[in-house]
Short mmCIF file of C-alpha atoms and ligand atoms in Angstrom, two decimals:
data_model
loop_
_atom_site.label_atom_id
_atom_site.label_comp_id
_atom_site.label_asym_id
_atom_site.label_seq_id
_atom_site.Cartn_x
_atom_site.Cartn_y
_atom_site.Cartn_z
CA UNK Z 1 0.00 0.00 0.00
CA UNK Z 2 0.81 3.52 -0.81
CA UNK Z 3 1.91 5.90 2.13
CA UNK Z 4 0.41 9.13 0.46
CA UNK Z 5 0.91 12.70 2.00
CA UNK Z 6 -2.31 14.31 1.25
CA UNK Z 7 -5.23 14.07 -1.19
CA UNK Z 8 -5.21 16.79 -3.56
CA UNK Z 9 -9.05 17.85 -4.42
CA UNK Z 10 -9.92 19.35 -7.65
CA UNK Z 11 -13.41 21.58 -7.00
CA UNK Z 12 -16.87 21.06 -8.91
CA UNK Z 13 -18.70 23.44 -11.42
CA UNK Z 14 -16.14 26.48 -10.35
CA UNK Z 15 -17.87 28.63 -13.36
CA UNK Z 16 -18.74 31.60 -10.54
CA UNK Z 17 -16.24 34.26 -9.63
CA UNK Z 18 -15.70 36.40 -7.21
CA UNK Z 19 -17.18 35.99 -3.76
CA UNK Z 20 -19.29 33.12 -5.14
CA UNK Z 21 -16.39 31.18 -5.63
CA UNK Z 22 -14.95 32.06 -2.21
CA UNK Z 23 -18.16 30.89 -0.47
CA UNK Z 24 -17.84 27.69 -2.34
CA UNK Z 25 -14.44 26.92 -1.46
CA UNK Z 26 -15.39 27.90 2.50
CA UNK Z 27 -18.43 26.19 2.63
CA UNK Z 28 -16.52 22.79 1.04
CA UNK Z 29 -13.48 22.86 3.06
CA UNK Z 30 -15.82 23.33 5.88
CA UNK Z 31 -18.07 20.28 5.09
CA UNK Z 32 -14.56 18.33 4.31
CA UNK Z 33 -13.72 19.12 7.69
CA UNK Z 34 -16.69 18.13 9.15
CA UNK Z 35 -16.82 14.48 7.85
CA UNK Z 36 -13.16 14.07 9.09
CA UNK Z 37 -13.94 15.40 12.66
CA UNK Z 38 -13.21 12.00 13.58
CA UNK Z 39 -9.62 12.49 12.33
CA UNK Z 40 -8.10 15.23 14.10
CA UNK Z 41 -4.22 15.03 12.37
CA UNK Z 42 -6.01 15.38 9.37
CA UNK Z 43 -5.61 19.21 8.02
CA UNK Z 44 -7.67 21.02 5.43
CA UNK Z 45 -5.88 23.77 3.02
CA UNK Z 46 -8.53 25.42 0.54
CA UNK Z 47 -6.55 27.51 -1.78
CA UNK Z 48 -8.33 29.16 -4.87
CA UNK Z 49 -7.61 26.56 -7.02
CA UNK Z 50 -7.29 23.16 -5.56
CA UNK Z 51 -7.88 21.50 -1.91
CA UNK Z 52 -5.00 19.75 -0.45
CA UNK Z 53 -5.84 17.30 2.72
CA UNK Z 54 -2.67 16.78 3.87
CA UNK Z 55 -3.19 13.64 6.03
CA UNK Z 56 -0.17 12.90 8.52
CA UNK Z 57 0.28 9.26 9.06
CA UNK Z 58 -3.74 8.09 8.67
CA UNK Z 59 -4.41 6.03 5.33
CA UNK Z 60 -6.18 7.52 2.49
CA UNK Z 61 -8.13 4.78 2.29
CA UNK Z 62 -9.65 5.15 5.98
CA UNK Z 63 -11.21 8.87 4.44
CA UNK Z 64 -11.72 7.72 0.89
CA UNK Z 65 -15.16 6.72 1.53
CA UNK Z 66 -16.23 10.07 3.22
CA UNK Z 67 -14.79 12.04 0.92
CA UNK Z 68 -17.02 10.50 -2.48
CA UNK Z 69 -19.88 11.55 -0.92
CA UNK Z 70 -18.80 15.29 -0.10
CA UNK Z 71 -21.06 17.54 -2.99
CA UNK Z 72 -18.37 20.31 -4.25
CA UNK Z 73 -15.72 17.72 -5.20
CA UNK Z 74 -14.59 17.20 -8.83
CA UNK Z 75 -12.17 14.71 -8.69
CA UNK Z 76 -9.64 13.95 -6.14
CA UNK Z 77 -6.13 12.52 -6.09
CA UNK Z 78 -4.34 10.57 -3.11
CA UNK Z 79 -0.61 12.06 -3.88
CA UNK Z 80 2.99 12.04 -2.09
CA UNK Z 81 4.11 15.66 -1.50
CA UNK Z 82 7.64 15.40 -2.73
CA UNK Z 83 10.90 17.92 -3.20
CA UNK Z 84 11.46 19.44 -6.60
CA UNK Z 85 14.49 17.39 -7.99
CA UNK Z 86 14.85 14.94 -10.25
CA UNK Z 87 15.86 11.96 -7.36
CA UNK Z 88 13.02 12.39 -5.61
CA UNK Z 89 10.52 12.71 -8.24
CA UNK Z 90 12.67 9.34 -9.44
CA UNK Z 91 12.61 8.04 -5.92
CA UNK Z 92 8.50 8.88 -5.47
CA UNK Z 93 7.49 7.89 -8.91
CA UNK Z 94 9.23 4.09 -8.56
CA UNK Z 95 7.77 3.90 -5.05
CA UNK Z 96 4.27 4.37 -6.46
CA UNK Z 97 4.60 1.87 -9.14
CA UNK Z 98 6.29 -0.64 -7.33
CA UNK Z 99 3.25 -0.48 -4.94
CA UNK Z 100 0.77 -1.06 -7.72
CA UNK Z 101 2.59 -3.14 -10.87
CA UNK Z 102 1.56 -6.15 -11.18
CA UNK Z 103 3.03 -8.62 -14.09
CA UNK Z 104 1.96 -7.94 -17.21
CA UNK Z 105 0.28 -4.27 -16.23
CA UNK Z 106 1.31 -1.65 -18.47
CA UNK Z 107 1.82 2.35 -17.77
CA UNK Z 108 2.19 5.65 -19.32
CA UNK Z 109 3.86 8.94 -17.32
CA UNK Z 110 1.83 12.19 -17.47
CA UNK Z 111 3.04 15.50 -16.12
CA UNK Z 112 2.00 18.74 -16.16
CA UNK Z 113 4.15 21.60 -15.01
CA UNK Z 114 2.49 25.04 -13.64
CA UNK Z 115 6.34 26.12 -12.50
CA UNK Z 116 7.12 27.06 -16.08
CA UNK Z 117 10.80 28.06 -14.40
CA UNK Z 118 11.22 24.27 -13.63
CA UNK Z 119 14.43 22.59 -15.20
CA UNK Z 120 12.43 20.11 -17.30
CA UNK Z 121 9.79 20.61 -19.18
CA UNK Z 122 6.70 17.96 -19.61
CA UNK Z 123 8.38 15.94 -22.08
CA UNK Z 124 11.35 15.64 -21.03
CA UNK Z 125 9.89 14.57 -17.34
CA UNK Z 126 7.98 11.96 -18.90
CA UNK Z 127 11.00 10.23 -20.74
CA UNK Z 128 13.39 10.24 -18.00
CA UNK Z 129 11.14 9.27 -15.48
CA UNK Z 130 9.29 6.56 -18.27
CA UNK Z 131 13.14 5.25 -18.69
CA UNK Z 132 13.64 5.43 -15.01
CA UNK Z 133 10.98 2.82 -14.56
CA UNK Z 134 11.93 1.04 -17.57
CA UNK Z 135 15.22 0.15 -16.15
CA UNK Z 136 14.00 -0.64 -12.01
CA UNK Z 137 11.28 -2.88 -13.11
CA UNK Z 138 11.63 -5.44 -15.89
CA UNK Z 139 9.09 -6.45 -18.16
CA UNK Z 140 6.81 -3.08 -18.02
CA UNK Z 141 5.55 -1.83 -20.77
CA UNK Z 142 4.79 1.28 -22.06
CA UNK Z 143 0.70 1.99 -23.46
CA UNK Z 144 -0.16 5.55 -24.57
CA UNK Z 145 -3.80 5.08 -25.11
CA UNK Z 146 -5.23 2.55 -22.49
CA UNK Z 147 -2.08 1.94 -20.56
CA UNK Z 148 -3.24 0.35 -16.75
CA UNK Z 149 -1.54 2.69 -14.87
CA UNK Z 150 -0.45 6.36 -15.22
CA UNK Z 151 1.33 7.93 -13.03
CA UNK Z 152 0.71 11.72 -12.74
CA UNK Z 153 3.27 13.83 -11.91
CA UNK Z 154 2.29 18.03 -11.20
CA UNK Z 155 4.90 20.01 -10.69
CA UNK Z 156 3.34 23.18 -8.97
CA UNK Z 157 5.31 26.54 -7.18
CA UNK Z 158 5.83 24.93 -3.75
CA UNK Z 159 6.41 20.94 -4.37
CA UNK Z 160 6.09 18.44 -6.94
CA UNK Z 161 2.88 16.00 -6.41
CA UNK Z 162 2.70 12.53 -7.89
CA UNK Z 163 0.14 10.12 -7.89
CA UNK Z 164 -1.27 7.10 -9.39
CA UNK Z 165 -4.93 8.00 -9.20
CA UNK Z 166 -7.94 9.86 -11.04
CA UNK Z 167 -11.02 9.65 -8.33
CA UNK Z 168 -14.35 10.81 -9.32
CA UNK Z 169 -15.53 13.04 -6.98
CA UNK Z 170 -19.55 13.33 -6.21
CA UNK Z 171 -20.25 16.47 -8.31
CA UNK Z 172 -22.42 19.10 -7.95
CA UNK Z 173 -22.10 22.06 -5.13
CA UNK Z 174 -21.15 22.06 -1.52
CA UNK Z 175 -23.99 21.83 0.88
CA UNK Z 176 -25.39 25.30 2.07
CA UNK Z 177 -23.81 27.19 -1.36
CA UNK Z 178 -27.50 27.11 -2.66
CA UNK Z 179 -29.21 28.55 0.71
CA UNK Z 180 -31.82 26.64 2.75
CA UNK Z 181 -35.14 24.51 1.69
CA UNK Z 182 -37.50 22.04 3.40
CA UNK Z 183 -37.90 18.65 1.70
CA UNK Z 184 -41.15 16.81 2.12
CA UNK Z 185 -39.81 13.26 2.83
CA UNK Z 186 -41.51 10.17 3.21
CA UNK Z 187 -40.71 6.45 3.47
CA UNK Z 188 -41.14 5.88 -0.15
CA UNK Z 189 -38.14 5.43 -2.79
CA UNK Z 190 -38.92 8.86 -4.92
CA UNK Z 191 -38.39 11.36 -2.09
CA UNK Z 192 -34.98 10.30 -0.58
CA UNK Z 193 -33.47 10.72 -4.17
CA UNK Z 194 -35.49 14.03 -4.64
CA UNK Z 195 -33.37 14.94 -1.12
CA UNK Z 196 -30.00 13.93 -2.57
CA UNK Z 197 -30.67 15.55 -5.64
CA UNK Z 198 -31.59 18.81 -3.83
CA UNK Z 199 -28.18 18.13 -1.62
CA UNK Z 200 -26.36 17.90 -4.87
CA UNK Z 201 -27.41 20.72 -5.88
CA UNK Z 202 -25.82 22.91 -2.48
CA UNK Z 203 -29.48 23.14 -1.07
CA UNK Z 204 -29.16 22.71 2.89
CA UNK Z 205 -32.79 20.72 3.47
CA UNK Z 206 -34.67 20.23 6.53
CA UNK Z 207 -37.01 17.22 6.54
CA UNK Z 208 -40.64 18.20 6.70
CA UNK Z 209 -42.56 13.96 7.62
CA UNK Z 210 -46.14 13.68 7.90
CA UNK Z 211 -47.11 10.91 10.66
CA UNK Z 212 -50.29 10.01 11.52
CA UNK Z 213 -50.32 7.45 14.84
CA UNK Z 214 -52.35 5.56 16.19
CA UNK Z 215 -52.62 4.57 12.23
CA UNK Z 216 -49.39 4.68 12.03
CA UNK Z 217 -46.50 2.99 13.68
CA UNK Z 218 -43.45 4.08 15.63
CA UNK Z 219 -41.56 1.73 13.12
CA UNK Z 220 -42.72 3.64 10.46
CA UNK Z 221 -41.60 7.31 11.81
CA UNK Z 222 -38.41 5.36 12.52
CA UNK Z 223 -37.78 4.79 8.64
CA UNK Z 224 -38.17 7.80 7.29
CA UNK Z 225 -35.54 9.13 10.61
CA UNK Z 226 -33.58 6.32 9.47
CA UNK Z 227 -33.71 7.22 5.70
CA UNK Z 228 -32.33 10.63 6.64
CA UNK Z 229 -29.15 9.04 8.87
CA UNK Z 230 -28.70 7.72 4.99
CA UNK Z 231 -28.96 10.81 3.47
CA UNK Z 232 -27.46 12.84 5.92
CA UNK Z 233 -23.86 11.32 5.01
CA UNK Z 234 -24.21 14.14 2.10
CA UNK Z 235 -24.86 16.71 4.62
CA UNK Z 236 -23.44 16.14 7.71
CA UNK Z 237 -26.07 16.61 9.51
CA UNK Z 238 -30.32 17.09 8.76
CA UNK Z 239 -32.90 18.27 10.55
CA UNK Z 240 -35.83 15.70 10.98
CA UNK Z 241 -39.42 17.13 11.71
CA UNK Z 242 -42.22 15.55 11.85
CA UNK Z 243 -45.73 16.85 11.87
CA UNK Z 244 -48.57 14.88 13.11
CA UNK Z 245 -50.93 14.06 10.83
CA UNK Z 246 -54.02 11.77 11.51
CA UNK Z 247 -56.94 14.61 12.69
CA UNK Z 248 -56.26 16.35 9.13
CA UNK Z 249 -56.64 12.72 8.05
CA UNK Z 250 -59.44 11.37 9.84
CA UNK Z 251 -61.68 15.15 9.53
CA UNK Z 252 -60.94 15.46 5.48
CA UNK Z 253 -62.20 11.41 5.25
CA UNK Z 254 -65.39 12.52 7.49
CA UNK Z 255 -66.48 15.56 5.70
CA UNK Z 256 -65.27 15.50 1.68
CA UNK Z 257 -66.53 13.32 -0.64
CA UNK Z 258 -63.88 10.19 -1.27
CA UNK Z 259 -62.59 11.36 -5.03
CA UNK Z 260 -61.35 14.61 -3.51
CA UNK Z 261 -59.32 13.16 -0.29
CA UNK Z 262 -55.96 13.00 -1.87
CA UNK Z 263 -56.33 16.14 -3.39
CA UNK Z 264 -56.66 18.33 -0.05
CA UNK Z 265 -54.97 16.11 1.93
CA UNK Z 266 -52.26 17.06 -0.22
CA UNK Z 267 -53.01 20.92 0.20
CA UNK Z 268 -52.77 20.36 3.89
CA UNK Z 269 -49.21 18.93 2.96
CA UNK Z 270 -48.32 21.38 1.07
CA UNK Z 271 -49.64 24.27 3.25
CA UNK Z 272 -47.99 23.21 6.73
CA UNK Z 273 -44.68 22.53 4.51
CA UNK Z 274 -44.71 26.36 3.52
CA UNK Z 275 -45.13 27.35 7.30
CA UNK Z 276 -42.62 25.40 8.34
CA UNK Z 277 -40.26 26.66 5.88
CA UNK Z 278 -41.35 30.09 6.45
CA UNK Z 279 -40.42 29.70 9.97
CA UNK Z 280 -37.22 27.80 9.38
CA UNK Z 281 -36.03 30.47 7.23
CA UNK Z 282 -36.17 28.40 4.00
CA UNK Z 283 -36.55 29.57 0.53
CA UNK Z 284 -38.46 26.68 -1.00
CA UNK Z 285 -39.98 23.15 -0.81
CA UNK Z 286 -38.77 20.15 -2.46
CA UNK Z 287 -40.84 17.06 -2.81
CA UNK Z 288 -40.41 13.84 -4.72
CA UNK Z 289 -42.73 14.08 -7.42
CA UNK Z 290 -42.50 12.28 -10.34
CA UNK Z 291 -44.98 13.50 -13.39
CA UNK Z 292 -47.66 11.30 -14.16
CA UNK Z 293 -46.56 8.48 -11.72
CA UNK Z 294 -50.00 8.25 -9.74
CA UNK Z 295 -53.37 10.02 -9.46
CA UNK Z 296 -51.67 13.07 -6.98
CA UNK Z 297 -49.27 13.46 -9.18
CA UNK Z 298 -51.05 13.89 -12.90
CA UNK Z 299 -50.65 17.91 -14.18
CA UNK Z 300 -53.86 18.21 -13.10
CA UNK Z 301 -53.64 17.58 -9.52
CA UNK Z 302 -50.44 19.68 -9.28
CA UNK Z 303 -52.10 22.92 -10.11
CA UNK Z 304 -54.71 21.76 -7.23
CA UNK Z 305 -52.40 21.02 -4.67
CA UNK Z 306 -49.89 23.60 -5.66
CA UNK Z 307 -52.85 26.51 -5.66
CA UNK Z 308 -52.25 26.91 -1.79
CA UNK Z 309 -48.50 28.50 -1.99
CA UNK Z 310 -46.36 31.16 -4.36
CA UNK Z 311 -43.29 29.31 -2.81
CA UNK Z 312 -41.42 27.37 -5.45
CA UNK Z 313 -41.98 23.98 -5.27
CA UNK Z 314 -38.94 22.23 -6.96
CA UNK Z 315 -39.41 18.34 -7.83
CA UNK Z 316 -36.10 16.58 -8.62
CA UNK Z 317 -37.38 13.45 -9.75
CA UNK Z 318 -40.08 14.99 -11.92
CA UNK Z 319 -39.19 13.79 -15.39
CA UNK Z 320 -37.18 10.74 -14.06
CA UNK Z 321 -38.47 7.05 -14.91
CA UNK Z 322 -38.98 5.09 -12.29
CA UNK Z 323 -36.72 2.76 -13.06
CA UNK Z 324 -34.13 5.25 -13.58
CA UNK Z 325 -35.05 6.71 -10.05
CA UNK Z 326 -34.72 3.76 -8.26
CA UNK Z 327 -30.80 2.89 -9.83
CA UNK Z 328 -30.30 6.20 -8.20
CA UNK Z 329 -31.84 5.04 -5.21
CA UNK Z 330 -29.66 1.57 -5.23
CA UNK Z 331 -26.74 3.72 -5.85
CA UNK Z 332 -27.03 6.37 -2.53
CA UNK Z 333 -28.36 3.57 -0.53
CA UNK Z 334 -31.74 4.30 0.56
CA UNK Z 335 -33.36 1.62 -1.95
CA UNK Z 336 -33.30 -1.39 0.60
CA UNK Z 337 -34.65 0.85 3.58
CA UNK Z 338 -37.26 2.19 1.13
CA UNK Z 339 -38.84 -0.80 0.23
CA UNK Z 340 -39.34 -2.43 4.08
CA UNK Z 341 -43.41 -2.37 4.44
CA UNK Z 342 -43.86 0.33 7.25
CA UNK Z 343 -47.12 1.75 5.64
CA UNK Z 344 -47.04 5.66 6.22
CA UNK Z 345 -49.71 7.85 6.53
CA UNK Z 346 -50.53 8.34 3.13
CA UNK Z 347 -50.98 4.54 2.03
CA UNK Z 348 -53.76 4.15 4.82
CA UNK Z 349 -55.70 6.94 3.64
CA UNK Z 350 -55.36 6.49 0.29
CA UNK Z 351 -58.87 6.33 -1.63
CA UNK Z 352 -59.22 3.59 -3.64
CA UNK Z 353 -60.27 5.59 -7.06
CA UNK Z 354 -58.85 9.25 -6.02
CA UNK Z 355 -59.24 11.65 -9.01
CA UNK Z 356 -56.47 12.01 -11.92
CA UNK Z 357 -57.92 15.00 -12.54
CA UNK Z 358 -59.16 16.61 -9.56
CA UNK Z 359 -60.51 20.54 -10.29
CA UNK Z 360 -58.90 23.38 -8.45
CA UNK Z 361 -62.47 25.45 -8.07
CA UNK Z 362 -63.78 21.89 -6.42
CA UNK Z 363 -61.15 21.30 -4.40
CA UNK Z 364 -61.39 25.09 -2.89
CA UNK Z 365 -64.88 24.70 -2.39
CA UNK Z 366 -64.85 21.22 -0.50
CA UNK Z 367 -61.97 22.55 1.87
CA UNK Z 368 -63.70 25.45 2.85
CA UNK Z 369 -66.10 23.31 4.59
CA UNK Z 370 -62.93 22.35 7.29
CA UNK Z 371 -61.79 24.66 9.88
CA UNK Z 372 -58.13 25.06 8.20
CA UNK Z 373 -56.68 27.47 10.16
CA UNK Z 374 -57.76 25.33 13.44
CA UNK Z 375 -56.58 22.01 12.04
CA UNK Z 376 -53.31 23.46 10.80
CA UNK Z 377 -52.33 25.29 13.86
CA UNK Z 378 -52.97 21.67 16.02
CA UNK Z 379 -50.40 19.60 14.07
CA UNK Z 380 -47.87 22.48 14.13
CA UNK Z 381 -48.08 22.61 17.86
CA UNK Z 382 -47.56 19.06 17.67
CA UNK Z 383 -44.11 19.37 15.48
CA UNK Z 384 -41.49 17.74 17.28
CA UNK Z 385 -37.52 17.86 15.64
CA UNK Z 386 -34.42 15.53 15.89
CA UNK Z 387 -30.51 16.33 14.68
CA UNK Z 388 -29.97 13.38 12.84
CA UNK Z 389 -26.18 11.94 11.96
CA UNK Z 390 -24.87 9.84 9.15
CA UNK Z 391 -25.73 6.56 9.26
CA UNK Z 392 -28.03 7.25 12.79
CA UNK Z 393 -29.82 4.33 13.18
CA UNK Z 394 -33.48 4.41 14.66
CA UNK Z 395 -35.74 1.10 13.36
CA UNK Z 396 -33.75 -1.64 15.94
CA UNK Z 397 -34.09 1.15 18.75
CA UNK Z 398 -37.97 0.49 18.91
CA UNK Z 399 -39.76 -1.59 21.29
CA UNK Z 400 -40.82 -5.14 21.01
CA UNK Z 401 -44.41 -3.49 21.77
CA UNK Z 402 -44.20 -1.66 18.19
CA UNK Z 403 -42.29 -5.14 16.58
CA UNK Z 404 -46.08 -6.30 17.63
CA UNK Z 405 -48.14 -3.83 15.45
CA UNK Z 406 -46.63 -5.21 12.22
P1 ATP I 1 -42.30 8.61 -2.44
O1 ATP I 1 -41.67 7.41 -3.04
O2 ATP I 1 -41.35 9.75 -2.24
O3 ATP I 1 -43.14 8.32 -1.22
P2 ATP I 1 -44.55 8.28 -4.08
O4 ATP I 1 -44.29 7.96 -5.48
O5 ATP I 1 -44.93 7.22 -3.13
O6 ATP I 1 -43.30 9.12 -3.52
P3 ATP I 1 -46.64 9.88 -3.00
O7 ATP I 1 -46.76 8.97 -1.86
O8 ATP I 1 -47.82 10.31 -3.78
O9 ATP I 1 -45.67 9.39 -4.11
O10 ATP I 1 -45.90 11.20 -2.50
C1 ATP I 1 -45.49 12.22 -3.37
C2 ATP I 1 -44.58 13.14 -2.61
O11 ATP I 1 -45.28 13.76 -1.53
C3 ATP I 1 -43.44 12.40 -1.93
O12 ATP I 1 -42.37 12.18 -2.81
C4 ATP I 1 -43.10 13.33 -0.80
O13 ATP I 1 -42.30 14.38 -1.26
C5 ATP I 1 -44.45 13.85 -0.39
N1 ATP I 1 -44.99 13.01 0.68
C6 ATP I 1 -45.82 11.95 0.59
N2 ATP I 1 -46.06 11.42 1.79
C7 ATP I 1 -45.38 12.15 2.70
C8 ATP I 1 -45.21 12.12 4.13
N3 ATP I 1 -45.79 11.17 4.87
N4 ATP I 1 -44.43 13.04 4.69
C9 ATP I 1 -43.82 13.99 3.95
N5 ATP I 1 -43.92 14.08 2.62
C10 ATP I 1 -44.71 13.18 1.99
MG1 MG I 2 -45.05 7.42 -1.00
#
């Protein structure tokens, strides 16, 4: 194994200038930092053009994990920090390679030189170090197109940094670049990847969950928590609230006829999602919305669920497939938790023919039979919030009691 220095980071979508691109490169070193609080020898240098990690004495493989799911990060190289001079760029370069040949594996050199005062230029670097390989280990070839290793030398103004490895970083835009939003999260498989979507794109989301005991069981409140410890690996940390639910539920099935039940249930959704935002100091709502996928979610019943708010309500998922949703689901890791049967509030008081295309004038009139304001207030006062940390666990912490209900 490789004894690298530091892990040089290469920054995301860097197209803004000025104080944008400061607040980018603060916000990601301080999220960096943050997922390697665990590591305290491990020191983070932002400078305006690359990150370097320098890592003193831990492996880069203990961090590489954390660090592919930090938003803000291009690519990424584990390198050895090394003296400008040709023996111990020679010395580096062979101790890389000897780590990683295998028989039969072939390699190219590639350097690139921002010190244009250097002594050697790029081509000449790659020749004698290429020869200098050549001659310590026998039988390695050289491949210029699809050669199985290349070693990447960069000689910058301070050191020269060589490395044997390209990472793919996860994209996008440090968390918190974008401002703040509340996602409306179930248990389902569409809104966890609406939330890493959102996170992706530097949006700092609260969870807004709609519970609705006694129909409802502790099991299934402990999903969607747990489905945020999953997402909350590309945050750090997320905000979990939860709204109670079940006397919206149980007046709307009482008093409006069945076809319209989804529709202003959804309203009701929609409405106490805005408040909470409001009061959370978000600027919008994301929700997991996928167009056409069922009857709440047809063209038609948007404009009568989203009549109730001016807020922007952005859907990630909206023109995704479900199939394609659920590779993405599979891929972040929420797909297994998603599918466990906990039914959530919406499943039990689902009608069984709800509208596909549900009239906004109708679904005004039928609500204003409800006390809104009455009902609304009730389930905020009931709002209760939990921190919750990557990977948090919450399902196995319930009682045998709840294990019953199922
Ligand atoms: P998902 O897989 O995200 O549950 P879905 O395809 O099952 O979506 P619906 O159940 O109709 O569709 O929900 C549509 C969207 O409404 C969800 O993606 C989510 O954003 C929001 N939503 C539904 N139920 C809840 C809930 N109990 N708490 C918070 N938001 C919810
Ligand atoms: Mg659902």
């Amino acid at each position: 194994m490789v004894q690298y220095t530091e892990v040089m980071v290469r920054y995301g979508e860097l197209s803004t200038k000025g104080k944008n691109r400061k607040d980018f490169i603060g916000k990601l070193a301080a999220n960096v930092n943050r997922v390697l609080k665990d590591f305290p020898e491990i020191e983070v240098h932002p400078k305006h053009d690359r990150m370097h990690i320098t890592l003193n004495g831990t492996p880069f493989e203990v961090i590489d994990e954390k660090l592919k799911k930090v938003f803000g990060i291009q690519t990424y190289s584990p390198v050895i920090k090394t003296e400008k001079s040709l023996e111990s760029i020679k010395e580096t370069a062979l101790e890389i390679m000897q780590a990683t040949y295998e028989a039969g594996m072939t390699f190219k050199v590639n350097t690139r030189r921002s010190d244009h005062k250097f002594e050697y230029d790029t081509n000449q670097l790659n020749s004698i170090i290429g020869d200098y390989i050549f001659e310590k280990i026998p039988g390695i070839k050289a491949e210029m197109k699809h050669p199985d290793l290349v070693l990447r030398i960069e000689v910058r103004q301070d050191a020269v940094y060589i490395s044997n490895q390209l990472l793919h970083g996860a994209g996008g835009m440090p968390v918190g670049t974008a401002g703040k939003a509340v996602m409306m999260l179930s248990g389902g498989i569409d809104s966890p990847v609406a939330s890493y979507l959102a996170l992706k794109r530097g949006v700092d989301i609260e969870m807004v969950h709609f519970f609705s005991p006694p129909y409802t069981t502790e099991k299934a409140l402990a999903k969607a928590k747990e489905l945020t410890g999953v997402l909350a690996n590309y945050a750090g940390k997320i905000n979990f609230i939860a709204v109670p639910f079940a006397e919206i539920q149980e007046t709307i099935k009482e008093k409006l006829p069945e076809g319209y039940l989804m529709t202003v249930q959804r309203r009701f959704m929609l409405r106490l999602a805005d408040i909470i935002r409001e009061r959370r100091g978000g600027l919008a709502i994301f929700n997991g919305e996928s167009v056409g996928q069922v009857a709440s979610q047809t063209l038609e019943s948007m404009v009568a669920i989203n009549d109730v708010t001016t807020t922007p309500v952005l859907r990630p998922v909206a023109t995704m497939d479900k199939t394609e949703i659920i590779k993405l689901a599979e891929k972040i890791g929420t797909f297994d938790l998603s599918i466990v049967p906990f039914e959530d509030c919406c499943t039990i008081f689902a009608p069984p023919r709800p509208k596909t295309k549900p009239k906004l004038d109708k679904a005004r009139k039928y609500e204003s039979y409800l006390d809104v304001d009455g009902l609304i207030q009730r389930a905020l006062d009931g709002i209760e919030i939990t921190a919750i940390y990557p990977d948090q666990k919450f399902i196995d912490n319930q009682s045998s009691e709840d294990a019953d209900l199922l």
